[in-house]
Amino acid sequence: MKSFFTALTFATAALAAGRTSAPEGCAVVKKSPASGQFGTIQKAVDAGKPCVFVDQGTYTEQVLVPASAEGLVIYGYTADTAGYAGNKVTITGKKSQADGLGNDQTATLRVKAKNFRLYNVNVANTYGKGSQAVALSAYADSGYYGCQFTGYQDTVLSEKGSQLYAGCMIQGATDFIFGQNAMSWFEKTDIRVVAASKGYVTANGRKTTSDKSYYVFNNCDIAAASGQTVAEGAYYLGRPWGVAAQVAFQKTTMSGVINSAGWVVWNKGDERTASVSFGEFQNTGKGSLGTRAKFSKKLDAALKPEAILGGGYTSAGYFDASYIVWEDVWHVDYRLTDELLVKCAFDGCNDRYTCRLFKLHESVALFEPDQLQQQLWIQRIDGAYAYAQFIKYLRPSGFAPAGFSPEQRRLAGMIHRQLASMGGMRHLDSGLDGDTGLMWVTVNAADRTAEVAVPLIESAIIRSKRRRTCDCCAGEFFPVDVEERTLDDAVFHNLLPWGDWITKLWPFPTPADLPRCAVFHDLNVCHECIKRYIASRIEDLGMACCDDILCPSPGCHHILTYNEVMSLADGKTADRYEQLFVQRCLSGNPDFRWCLNPGCGSGQIVDTTRCHSSNAHSAVFAFQSNLFRCYACGFEMCYRHQKAWRAGGSAFCDECTSAQQQDEATEAFLNDHTKQCPRCMVKIIKGRNGCFHMTCSQCRHEFCWLCLADWSKIETWRRDRGQYNVLAHNQGCYFRRTDAHPREVRGDSEADVRHQERRDPWWRRV
């Protein structure tokens, strides 16, 4: 399955993708806007487009995304979409509560729209120390990917809805991630603190235990901001703004800036700790050590995103799987390979052990299990160890000199996680069974200007038990066990990338590939057969293929559309089809001429302006202006008569010279015996021995010689007399008034038809 957009010539690439131009359909914001572009982000948001692309630069303005802009996406210019390091766009402001404003009103970016997404944009409030000054105020379900949010006090107001921050950076000093009602997940986000005598990362304002508000930081990193000197122990993970505050940090690296107590009361005499839920799980670094505050706790297991964002979060409009790095082989921290956790094999036991411990205990029956339990124990050990070794195998130094690129890992993780959520692949959090070989597939890069080779773990793919057989090659296939419409929706909403990789997992077209055909019959011709069929039709028909490639399913008369052919053909065939499609469109221009040089295949539109002067030179100019010189090969021909230009002499073509000498009778003969192809306008001389069904040798267009009607409407694809449509001839055509079939009459005029009809009276109507 390919993009519906025009296919381009792809080159293999394995670099992290940038975003330097606007995606299709986006409003464009530039510091120096051209016609149709915008000079401010707010004007672009108000324009009502589905997406906005912001060109590189710093934009000093306050941006409001209103509730009416549901589903809006804002993209920033970036050198690398995978994170925030390559960002080139900054929105900045300096409003604060010192101006008499509320928290939300001070925000540089105010989000009220549901399912809003922001990519690779830096948002700053530069007010500094002394008052609350918000960079981002989020009041709706929303996602933030590869963004930076910087301020001092109250940098990010995460207030309402489900919110996802992935691959971001958030910087501040006092309560700089705060809010009351939001369910927020921070994934692989860098938390950066600035110089301060005392600081607090979070201030959750949950008021009651029935409120779902929760802030969870997963796989994050806490450290001093670049260029900032921060004393050890100066910062706390959070304090309770609300009496039932809920915050958790898990699998997060904490530098020494975090105080050994971890958490602190709201204020002395106003502790607010009676109903708080402050938890930690498997954090690392100096800041994770020490005796924690008594009102905090150590979690028994890591929190899952579905527990915070809801079970259907992966299908939510704000969710982008390509930025999410749950625990899988594509994003594991290779330094911690031996710390990979595996659940105990014993029934009812929820303990999790590292691979290292499993290997140490491999021959030790710690719980004196029976024989069956011992076998399960050993199997779990072996599976965990194999999984750990597989991860080591995927390390860049262990695979190839250059290793997997960040873009390869991002796309592999995106596909794996999304298919796992759809039931098409197994999650890899408890070891692999059997072969851990890789299947290489081709995926379109984020900007669709290149293809990336991406590895998938073949043994993790869950295939359907229902066998499907191709109607053409009789091949038997077991597609991935995911409904076709679910797949289509995931690709359409960019939860899965475009690319030929889909045909390896789903060998048959989906309804998105052939929407009209899917209504009337099953799509049981495999992708490979369709590719060969389309390539064969294009080779056989040339330009005529643009209107004559039928659906390959037996009995289906649907002619494939341009988008359908481009979606189903392979890259080289799609390029050839697009070339022929453009040529056919050009051929409809009466001023377009094909080069007659054999093997050139080029053509161009000719300026047909003629001199209308009454001077004596006008006749000579009229003939000389017929000269057509091909830009591609330099071949010279006569525009008017479409014949080779005669070298030397008067520099006319032979027909130009003879035309000056011909009398009216000769001109009449040429007019009576030549016609222009209705499609490409090439002149055709018909022999008297042929029938009245004509096929242009240039563009392969088929038509009736008498009335020039399109033959595809006169006779169906089966080409038998029973499907001959006499009314498809143009008005005035003799074939509308006779039983004679154009294929069964010889000649080149209506008189020839009448003559043969008189000779064979059985043709006459009863």
Short mmCIF file of C-alpha atoms in Angstrom, two decimals, residues 168-480:
data_model
loop_
_atom_site.label_atom_id
_atom_site.label_comp_id
_atom_site.label_asym_id
_atom_site.label_seq_id
_atom_site.Cartn_x
_atom_site.Cartn_y
_atom_site.Cartn_z
CA CYS A 168 10.23 16.31 25.34
CA MET A 169 12.19 18.57 27.68
CA ILE A 170 10.57 20.53 30.53
CA GLN A 171 12.61 23.10 32.46
CA GLY A 172 11.91 25.17 35.55
CA ALA A 173 12.46 25.65 39.26
CA THR A 174 9.26 25.93 41.31
CA ASP A 175 6.26 23.59 40.86
CA PHE A 176 7.05 23.68 37.16
CA ILE A 177 4.78 20.75 36.28
CA PHE A 178 1.45 21.35 37.99
CA GLY A 179 -2.33 21.08 37.63
CA GLN A 180 -5.43 19.64 39.27
CA ASN A 181 -7.41 17.23 37.09
CA ALA A 182 -5.27 15.91 34.23
CA MET A 183 -4.16 12.32 33.67
CA SER A 184 -0.68 12.88 32.26
CA TRP A 185 1.99 10.46 31.09
CA PHE A 186 5.55 11.73 30.58
CA GLU A 187 7.53 9.29 28.43
CA LYS A 188 11.29 9.59 27.95
CA THR A 189 11.10 13.27 28.83
CA ASP A 190 14.11 15.21 30.12
CA ILE A 191 13.35 17.15 33.30
CA ARG A 192 15.84 20.01 33.67
CA VAL A 193 16.22 22.22 36.73
CA VAL A 194 17.80 25.66 37.00
CA ALA A 195 19.87 27.16 39.82
CA ALA A 196 17.74 27.67 42.94
CA SER A 197 18.20 27.24 46.67
CA LYS A 198 15.17 24.94 46.75
CA GLY A 199 12.93 23.66 43.98
CA TYR A 200 10.05 21.30 43.24
CA VAL A 201 9.47 19.39 40.01
CA THR A 202 5.75 18.70 40.46
CA ALA A 203 2.77 20.13 42.30
CA ASN A 204 -0.24 17.93 41.66
CA GLY A 205 -3.52 19.47 42.83
CA ARG A 206 -5.74 16.38 43.07
CA LYS A 207 -8.35 17.20 45.74
CA THR A 208 -10.12 13.88 46.42
CA THR A 209 -9.25 10.21 46.16
CA SER A 210 -12.09 9.74 43.65
CA ASP A 211 -10.40 12.09 41.20
CA LYS A 212 -8.47 10.29 38.44
CA SER A 213 -5.72 12.90 38.19
CA TYR A 214 -2.26 11.30 38.04
CA TYR A 215 1.19 12.37 36.81
CA VAL A 216 3.45 9.46 35.78
CA PHE A 217 7.05 9.90 34.65
CA ASN A 218 8.37 6.84 32.79
CA ASN A 219 11.93 6.38 31.46
CA CYS A 220 12.69 10.04 32.13
CA ASP A 221 15.90 11.81 33.13
CA ILE A 222 16.27 14.48 35.82
CA ALA A 223 19.37 16.68 35.86
CA ALA A 224 20.58 20.28 35.96
CA ALA A 225 19.84 22.36 32.86
CA SER A 226 22.70 23.08 30.50
CA GLY A 227 24.97 25.81 31.91
CA GLN A 228 23.25 25.74 35.33
CA THR A 229 25.04 24.99 38.59
CA VAL A 230 22.61 23.29 40.95
CA ALA A 231 23.51 22.18 44.47
CA GLU A 232 23.07 18.51 45.36
CA GLY A 233 19.78 17.80 47.07
CA ALA A 234 18.27 21.18 46.16
CA TYR A 235 15.23 19.73 44.40
CA TYR A 236 12.32 17.51 45.40
CA LEU A 237 10.32 15.30 43.04
CA GLY A 238 7.19 17.05 44.20
CA ARG A 239 4.99 18.50 46.88
CA PRO A 240 1.22 18.15 47.31
CA TRP A 241 -0.74 21.14 45.99
CA GLY A 242 -3.86 19.05 46.62
CA VAL A 243 -4.44 16.84 49.66
CA ALA A 244 -4.82 13.74 47.43
CA ALA A 245 -1.95 14.46 45.05
CA GLN A 246 -0.87 11.49 42.83
CA VAL A 247 2.57 11.38 41.22
CA ALA A 248 4.87 8.49 40.30
CA PHE A 249 8.38 8.27 38.90
CA GLN A 250 9.43 4.92 37.44
CA LYS A 251 12.53 3.72 35.62
CA THR A 252 13.80 7.29 35.71
CA THR A 253 17.41 8.39 36.05
CA MET A 254 17.88 10.98 38.81
CA SER A 255 21.07 12.95 39.25
CA GLY A 256 22.29 14.24 42.62
CA VAL A 257 20.15 17.39 42.35
CA ILE A 258 17.26 15.34 43.82
CA ASN A 259 17.10 15.39 47.61
CA SER A 260 17.44 12.02 49.34
CA ALA A 261 13.98 12.50 50.89
CA GLY A 262 12.54 12.61 47.40
CA TRP A 263 9.29 14.35 48.43
CA VAL A 264 8.37 17.23 50.71
CA VAL A 265 5.26 18.72 52.38
CA TRP A 266 3.42 21.67 50.85
CA ASN A 267 4.39 24.08 53.58
CA LYS A 268 5.28 23.86 57.24
CA GLY A 269 2.00 23.79 59.14
CA ASP A 270 0.09 23.04 55.93
CA GLU A 271 1.52 19.63 55.04
CA ARG A 272 -1.41 18.22 52.95
CA THR A 273 0.02 14.68 53.06
CA ALA A 274 -2.85 12.70 54.61
CA SER A 275 -4.15 11.22 51.34
CA VAL A 276 -1.27 11.68 48.94
CA SER A 277 0.07 8.93 46.67
CA PHE A 278 3.71 9.58 45.87
CA GLY A 279 5.40 6.48 44.42
CA GLU A 280 8.63 5.29 42.85
CA PHE A 281 9.66 2.17 40.97
CA GLN A 282 13.11 1.08 39.81
CA ASN A 283 14.62 4.54 39.52
CA THR A 284 18.39 4.86 39.13
CA GLY A 285 21.10 7.42 39.78
CA LYS A 286 22.35 9.20 42.88
CA GLY A 287 19.07 11.07 43.33
CA SER A 288 17.15 7.80 43.65
CA LEU A 289 19.06 6.79 46.77
CA GLY A 290 18.47 7.65 50.42
CA THR A 291 15.65 7.48 52.95
CA ARG A 292 12.48 8.71 51.32
CA ALA A 293 9.75 10.77 53.00
CA LYS A 294 7.47 8.61 55.14
CA PHE A 295 4.35 9.65 53.21
CA SER A 296 5.80 8.28 49.92
CA LYS A 297 6.04 4.63 48.93
CA LYS A 298 7.87 2.14 46.76
CA LEU A 299 5.60 0.73 44.05
CA ASP A 300 5.35 -3.06 43.63
CA ALA A 301 5.18 -2.85 39.83
CA ALA A 302 5.44 -0.29 37.10
CA LEU A 303 2.28 1.59 36.19
CA LYS A 304 0.96 0.96 32.69
CA PRO A 305 -0.14 3.78 30.38
CA GLU A 306 -3.62 2.32 29.97
CA ALA A 307 -4.15 2.71 33.72
CA ILE A 308 -3.52 6.45 33.40
CA LEU A 309 -4.65 7.36 29.88
CA GLY A 310 -7.43 4.78 29.57
CA GLY A 311 -7.69 1.47 27.75
CA GLY A 312 -8.36 3.04 24.35
CA TYR A 313 -5.52 5.55 24.45
CA THR A 314 -3.73 4.05 21.41
CA SER A 315 -6.68 4.95 19.18
CA ALA A 316 -7.10 8.44 20.63
CA GLY A 317 -6.61 11.36 18.26
CA TYR A 318 -3.77 12.85 20.33
CA PHE A 319 -1.75 9.61 20.42
CA ASP A 320 1.25 9.04 18.14
CA ALA A 321 2.80 5.59 18.55
CA SER A 322 6.00 6.51 16.72
CA TYR A 323 7.21 8.62 19.68
CA ILE A 324 6.26 6.21 22.46
CA VAL A 325 9.01 4.01 23.81
CA TRP A 326 7.41 1.34 25.98
CA GLU A 327 9.60 -1.57 27.07
CA ASP A 328 10.60 -3.40 23.92
CA VAL A 329 13.78 -4.44 22.17
CA TRP A 330 13.91 -1.35 19.97
CA HIS A 331 14.33 1.15 22.80
CA VAL A 332 15.87 -0.77 25.69
CA ASP A 333 18.80 0.85 27.46
CA TYR A 334 21.65 -1.43 26.37
CA ARG A 335 23.69 -0.65 29.46
CA LEU A 336 20.92 -2.30 31.51
CA THR A 337 20.50 -5.39 29.34
CA ASP A 338 21.23 -7.75 32.21
CA GLU A 339 18.64 -5.96 34.34
CA LEU A 340 15.75 -6.96 32.06
CA LEU A 341 12.92 -8.15 34.31
CA VAL A 342 11.11 -11.44 33.76
CA LYS A 343 8.12 -12.70 35.73
CA CYS A 344 8.51 -15.80 37.88
CA ALA A 345 7.17 -18.98 36.23
CA PHE A 346 5.36 -20.23 39.33
CA ASP A 347 1.58 -19.93 39.34
CA GLY A 348 0.40 -17.17 41.63
CA CYS A 349 3.85 -15.66 42.03
CA ASN A 350 4.16 -12.03 40.86
CA ASP A 351 7.86 -11.63 41.61
CA ARG A 352 10.05 -10.41 38.77
CA TYR A 353 13.70 -11.30 38.43
CA THR A 354 16.55 -10.07 36.31
CA CYS A 355 18.06 -12.28 33.65
CA ARG A 356 21.24 -12.32 35.67
CA LEU A 357 19.44 -13.77 38.70
CA PHE A 358 17.70 -16.34 36.55
CA LYS A 359 21.05 -17.60 35.28
CA LEU A 360 22.50 -17.69 38.80
CA HIS A 361 19.52 -19.73 40.04
CA GLU A 362 19.21 -21.93 36.98
CA SER A 363 20.34 -25.05 38.79
CA VAL A 364 18.94 -24.13 42.20
CA ALA A 365 15.44 -25.24 43.22
CA LEU A 366 14.73 -22.27 45.49
CA PHE A 367 11.15 -23.31 46.19
CA GLU A 368 11.60 -27.07 45.86
CA PRO A 369 9.17 -27.23 42.91
CA ASP A 370 7.73 -30.42 41.53
CA GLN A 371 8.96 -31.72 38.17
CA LEU A 372 6.46 -29.73 36.08
CA GLN A 373 7.15 -26.51 37.93
CA GLN A 374 10.87 -27.15 37.59
CA GLN A 375 10.45 -27.45 33.81
CA LEU A 376 8.50 -24.19 33.71
CA TRP A 377 11.20 -22.58 35.79
CA ILE A 378 13.97 -23.69 33.43
CA GLN A 379 11.93 -22.67 30.37
CA ARG A 380 11.46 -19.22 31.82
CA ILE A 381 15.18 -18.97 32.55
CA ASP A 382 16.08 -20.01 29.02
CA GLY A 383 13.51 -17.69 27.48
CA ALA A 384 14.67 -14.73 29.53
CA TYR A 385 18.30 -15.37 28.73
CA ALA A 386 17.57 -15.77 25.01
CA TYR A 387 15.67 -12.49 25.10
CA ALA A 388 18.56 -10.72 26.80
CA GLN A 389 21.00 -12.13 24.26
CA PHE A 390 18.73 -11.05 21.43
CA ILE A 391 18.73 -7.50 22.75
CA LYS A 392 22.52 -7.60 22.88
CA TYR A 393 22.49 -8.81 19.29
CA LEU A 394 20.51 -5.70 18.37
CA ARG A 395 23.12 -3.41 19.86
CA PRO A 396 24.64 -1.21 17.12
CA SER A 397 28.14 -2.52 17.79
CA GLY A 398 26.91 -6.09 17.50
CA PHE A 399 24.96 -5.78 14.27
CA ALA A 400 26.85 -3.70 11.74
CA PRO A 401 29.62 -1.10 11.70
CA ALA A 402 27.05 1.70 11.63
CA GLY A 403 24.37 -0.17 13.60
CA PHE A 404 20.66 0.47 13.38
CA SER A 405 19.92 4.12 12.73
CA PRO A 406 17.58 6.04 15.05
CA GLU A 407 15.01 6.15 12.25
CA GLN A 408 15.13 2.37 11.81
CA ARG A 409 14.61 1.86 15.54
CA ARG A 410 11.82 4.43 15.65
CA LEU A 411 9.89 2.85 12.76
CA ALA A 412 10.46 -0.70 14.01
CA GLY A 413 9.21 0.24 17.47
CA MET A 414 6.26 2.14 16.01
CA ILE A 415 5.12 -0.85 13.93
CA HIS A 416 5.73 -3.39 16.70
CA ARG A 417 3.91 -1.46 19.40
CA GLN A 418 0.93 -0.55 17.23
CA LEU A 419 0.50 -4.08 15.87
CA ALA A 420 0.79 -5.45 19.40
CA SER A 421 -2.00 -3.13 20.52
CA MET A 422 -4.09 -4.40 17.57
CA GLY A 423 -3.39 -8.07 18.34
CA GLY A 424 -1.10 -8.60 15.35
CA MET A 425 2.19 -9.01 17.27
CA ARG A 426 3.16 -10.27 20.71
CA HIS A 427 4.43 -7.90 23.37
CA LEU A 428 8.03 -8.66 24.28
CA ASP A 429 8.02 -8.00 28.02
CA SER A 430 8.32 -11.64 29.08
CA GLY A 431 10.78 -13.26 26.71
CA LEU A 432 10.68 -14.72 23.23
CA ASP A 433 9.83 -18.26 22.22
CA GLY A 434 11.65 -19.97 19.39
CA ASP A 435 13.43 -18.17 16.55
CA THR A 436 14.45 -14.56 17.08
CA GLY A 437 15.23 -13.92 13.42
CA LEU A 438 14.50 -10.62 11.74
CA MET A 439 12.21 -9.93 8.79
CA TRP A 440 13.34 -6.90 6.80
CA VAL A 441 10.57 -4.73 5.40
CA THR A 442 10.47 -1.47 3.45
CA VAL A 443 8.83 1.53 5.10
CA ASN A 444 8.33 5.06 3.81
CA ALA A 445 10.24 7.63 5.87
CA ALA A 446 8.30 10.32 7.72
CA ASP A 447 8.60 12.87 4.87
CA ARG A 448 7.83 10.17 2.23
CA THR A 449 10.85 11.16 0.13
CA ALA A 450 12.82 8.00 0.92
CA GLU A 451 12.43 4.37 1.92
CA VAL A 452 13.93 2.83 5.05
CA ALA A 453 14.76 -0.85 5.59
CA VAL A 454 13.20 -1.77 8.94
CA PRO A 455 13.69 -4.98 11.00
CA LEU A 456 10.72 -6.79 12.54
CA ILE A 457 10.91 -9.83 14.84
CA GLU A 458 9.30 -12.56 12.77
CA SER A 459 8.48 -14.91 15.63
CA ALA A 460 6.47 -12.17 17.35
CA ILE A 461 4.02 -11.85 14.45
CA ILE A 462 0.60 -13.39 15.18
CA ARG A 463 -0.80 -14.82 11.95
CA SER A 464 -4.39 -15.76 11.23
CA LYS A 465 -5.33 -19.43 11.36
CA ARG A 466 -7.60 -18.88 8.35
CA ARG A 467 -5.84 -19.74 5.11
CA ARG A 468 -6.42 -17.54 2.06
CA THR A 469 -5.76 -18.64 -1.51
CA CYS A 470 -4.91 -16.33 -4.40
CA ASP A 471 -7.34 -16.67 -7.34
CA CYS A 472 -4.48 -16.06 -9.76
CA CYS A 473 -1.37 -17.96 -8.63
CA ALA A 474 -3.17 -20.37 -6.23
CA GLY A 475 -0.64 -19.42 -3.53
CA GLU A 476 -1.68 -20.03 0.08
CA PHE A 477 -1.19 -17.31 2.70
CA PHE A 478 -1.76 -16.74 6.41
CA PRO A 479 -2.07 -12.96 6.90
CA VAL A 480 -1.45 -11.20 10.19
#
